Amino acid sequence: MALQLGDEAPDFTAETTEGTVHFHEWLDGGWGVLFSHPKDFTPVCTTELGAVAKLKPEFDKRGAKVIGLSVDPLDAHEGWSKDIKDVTGAAPNFPMIADPDRSVADLYGMIHPKAADTTTVRSVFVIGPDKKVKLTLTYPASTGRNFEELLRVLDSLQLTAKHQVSTPADWKQGDDVIIVPAVSDEDAQQRFPGFKTVKPYLRTTPQPTG
Ligand code: BEZ
């Protein structure tokens, strides 16, 4: 069965461009983003890896480690890295898993045989400090992902993990948030004084800080 939100992210040991990674140990109790690429030396993947490399400081700021995967071997990843720098101006500055036997890809259900037999789809798994899967995304090979969106999701996940709030459509840092229905009006008054009742089931408040 496909991995679902709340499942523990499966542990694995794999060779990467930054040495052997024991996944749970590598996560080190923090946030992690694991994402797959169908194949090395392919156009969309090249642009994606450059994009992630440029955003790496933003993932760092959020305490989130990033790790990519492709079913090609390590020497291919290393050669490709130079092309990625040529094309995008940034070489991968995070580990890329070499998964030629597809063991990690299979563990995470990244191969969808009806889409492609031997290469992965574009999967993303965001993993929380409790090692549980917090988000899954599946894009087809033909569509490059929006990695800014992953930063936005991390902001939301990190905020909602700390406060009893959720985030509305298109929310971004600094926008108002929603008080979860489980919080009574009395508790909300204590915790979010001056909150706004749009509908009895939709109460908003400025983004909590701290
Ligand atoms: C690409 O990255 O452009 C790509 C990879 C595999 C299949 C199709 C496109």
XYZ file of C-alpha atoms and ligand atoms in Angstrom:
219
model
C 0.000 0.000 0.000
C 1.195 3.514 -0.773
C 2.738 5.502 2.050
C 0.161 7.679 3.753
C 0.296 10.787 5.883
C 1.109 9.795 9.448
C 3.039 6.656 8.440
C 6.608 6.393 9.660
C 8.996 7.261 6.809
C 10.732 3.945 5.993
C 14.382 3.800 7.009
C 17.063 2.824 4.480
C 20.782 2.940 3.876
C 21.904 4.287 0.515
C 24.940 5.576 -1.343
C 24.716 9.268 -2.109
C 26.883 11.984 -3.615
C 27.763 12.933 -0.012
C 28.601 9.414 1.192
C 26.551 6.636 2.754
C 23.319 7.854 4.302
C 21.417 5.958 7.000
C 18.183 7.815 6.511
C 16.748 8.010 10.043
C 20.148 8.835 11.475
C 20.645 11.471 8.767
C 17.307 13.105 9.628
C 18.735 13.579 13.125
C 15.354 14.421 14.677
C 14.691 17.297 12.269
C 12.567 17.965 9.207
C 13.441 16.255 5.937
C 12.397 16.548 2.301
C 12.989 13.489 0.106
C 12.281 13.929 -3.594
C 12.767 11.745 -6.632
C 13.873 12.491 -10.187
C 13.012 10.168 -13.054
C 16.463 10.056 -14.631
C 19.871 11.745 -14.808
C 20.783 13.954 -17.774
C 17.174 14.868 -18.487
C 15.953 18.415 -19.082
C 13.234 19.024 -16.483
C 15.251 17.285 -13.745
C 18.259 19.451 -14.555
C 16.247 22.624 -13.978
C 14.694 21.215 -10.796
C 18.002 20.318 -9.167
C 19.430 23.768 -9.889
C 16.286 25.321 -8.395
C 16.604 23.294 -5.187
C 20.315 24.131 -4.910
C 19.503 27.848 -5.074
C 16.750 27.474 -2.447
C 18.917 25.403 -0.081
C 19.531 28.383 2.282
C 15.746 28.697 2.646
C 15.397 25.016 3.563
C 18.303 25.467 6.014
C 16.518 28.429 7.643
C 13.565 26.149 8.310
C 15.788 23.408 9.730
C 14.811 21.110 6.865
C 17.340 18.820 5.185
C 16.832 18.011 1.511
C 17.830 14.819 -0.268
C 17.209 13.868 -3.894
C 16.994 10.443 -5.527
C 17.423 9.103 -9.005
C 17.694 5.476 -10.086
C 20.964 6.175 -11.907
C 24.363 5.297 -10.395
C 26.664 7.579 -8.422
C 29.115 8.284 -11.259
C 26.220 9.519 -13.413
C 25.047 11.821 -10.595
C 28.557 13.224 -10.297
C 28.889 13.902 -14.032
C 25.407 15.394 -14.209
C 26.166 17.783 -11.354
C 28.554 19.714 -13.628
C 25.843 20.091 -16.281
C 23.377 21.300 -13.657
C 25.853 24.012 -12.655
C 26.449 24.961 -16.308
C 22.741 25.235 -17.029
C 21.356 26.781 -13.844
C 24.391 28.340 -12.175
C 24.090 26.092 -9.116
C 25.292 22.519 -8.579
C 23.427 20.263 -6.130
C 24.575 21.181 -2.605
C 22.666 18.364 -0.929
C 22.971 14.564 -1.184
C 21.621 12.783 -4.233
C 20.801 9.120 -3.645
C 22.022 6.645 -6.270
C 19.352 3.957 -6.427
C 20.226 1.704 -9.383
C 18.519 -1.340 -7.811
C 15.455 0.869 -7.110
C 15.285 -0.356 -3.523
C 14.548 3.088 -2.061
C 12.254 3.980 -4.961
C 10.261 0.789 -4.313
C 10.190 1.344 -0.550
C 8.603 4.770 -1.110
C 6.390 3.768 -4.063
C 8.153 6.193 -6.388
C 7.798 3.953 -9.431
C 4.345 3.997 -10.980
C 4.531 1.279 -13.654
C 1.604 2.626 -15.631
C 3.458 5.938 -16.003
C 6.947 4.454 -16.580
C 8.392 0.999 -15.869
C 11.918 1.807 -14.864
C 12.094 5.436 -13.840
C 10.441 7.210 -10.919
C 7.690 9.774 -11.034
C 8.392 13.115 -9.339
C 7.605 12.251 -5.716
C 8.060 14.446 -2.668
C 7.885 13.345 0.956
C 8.099 15.886 3.755
C 9.036 14.152 6.992
C 8.595 15.660 10.456
C 10.906 15.511 13.472
C 8.854 12.492 14.666
C 9.870 10.691 11.403
C 6.243 10.651 10.271
C 5.237 11.530 6.720
C 3.619 14.994 6.756
C 3.139 15.550 3.027
C 3.279 13.532 -0.160
C 3.212 14.933 -3.680
C 3.282 13.090 -6.987
C 3.970 14.941 -10.223
C 4.392 13.434 -13.687
C 7.832 13.418 -15.317
C 6.745 16.147 -17.726
C 5.949 18.736 -15.044
C 8.700 20.383 -13.018
C 7.776 21.053 -9.398
C 7.440 24.422 -7.685
C 9.929 24.201 -4.815
C 8.826 27.561 -3.384
C 5.538 25.778 -2.682
C 7.416 23.228 -0.578
C 8.871 26.057 1.512
C 5.348 27.442 1.961
C 4.113 24.020 3.073
C 7.018 23.703 5.519
C 6.103 27.109 6.971
C 2.517 25.958 7.406
C 3.477 22.566 8.868
C 5.908 24.131 11.315
C 3.362 26.736 12.413
C 0.500 24.292 12.837
C 2.751 21.863 14.743
C 3.299 24.586 17.342
C -0.067 26.368 17.604
C -3.661 25.142 17.284
C -4.140 26.838 13.939
C -4.416 25.880 10.297
C -3.621 27.931 7.211
C -6.093 29.006 4.516
C -5.837 28.766 0.736
C -2.741 30.458 -0.666
C -1.547 31.379 2.838
C 1.960 32.707 3.146
C 4.118 33.866 6.058
C 2.526 36.811 7.871
C -1.040 36.238 6.636
C -3.890 35.568 9.064
C -4.448 31.949 10.095
C -7.479 29.867 11.094
C -8.164 28.741 14.664
C -8.891 24.997 14.599
C -12.486 23.997 15.446
C -11.311 21.983 18.498
C -10.498 25.260 20.313
C -13.585 26.678 22.065
C -14.441 30.370 21.776
C -13.499 30.775 25.464
C -10.064 29.218 24.931
C -9.640 31.156 21.704
C -10.281 34.406 23.591
C -7.429 33.528 25.973
C -5.014 32.364 23.327
C -5.901 34.586 20.390
C -7.491 37.722 21.929
C -9.480 39.744 19.437
C -9.875 36.850 16.997
C -12.418 37.345 14.225
C -15.488 35.136 13.706
C -16.219 35.032 9.964
C -18.621 32.089 10.444
C -19.040 30.110 13.663
C -16.763 27.448 12.102
C -14.294 29.919 10.565
C -12.367 32.043 13.037
C -9.249 33.906 12.020
C -6.411 35.514 13.910
C -3.066 37.096 13.064
C -0.263 34.570 12.630
C 1.039 33.604 16.078
C 4.680 34.369 16.687
C 7.183 32.423 18.769
C 12.890 15.356 -17.807
O 13.490 15.582 -16.755
O 12.782 16.213 -18.668
C 12.242 14.021 -18.038
C 12.693 12.898 -17.380
C 12.114 11.672 -17.633
C 11.061 11.580 -18.518
C 10.597 12.739 -19.156
C 11.188 13.958 -18.914
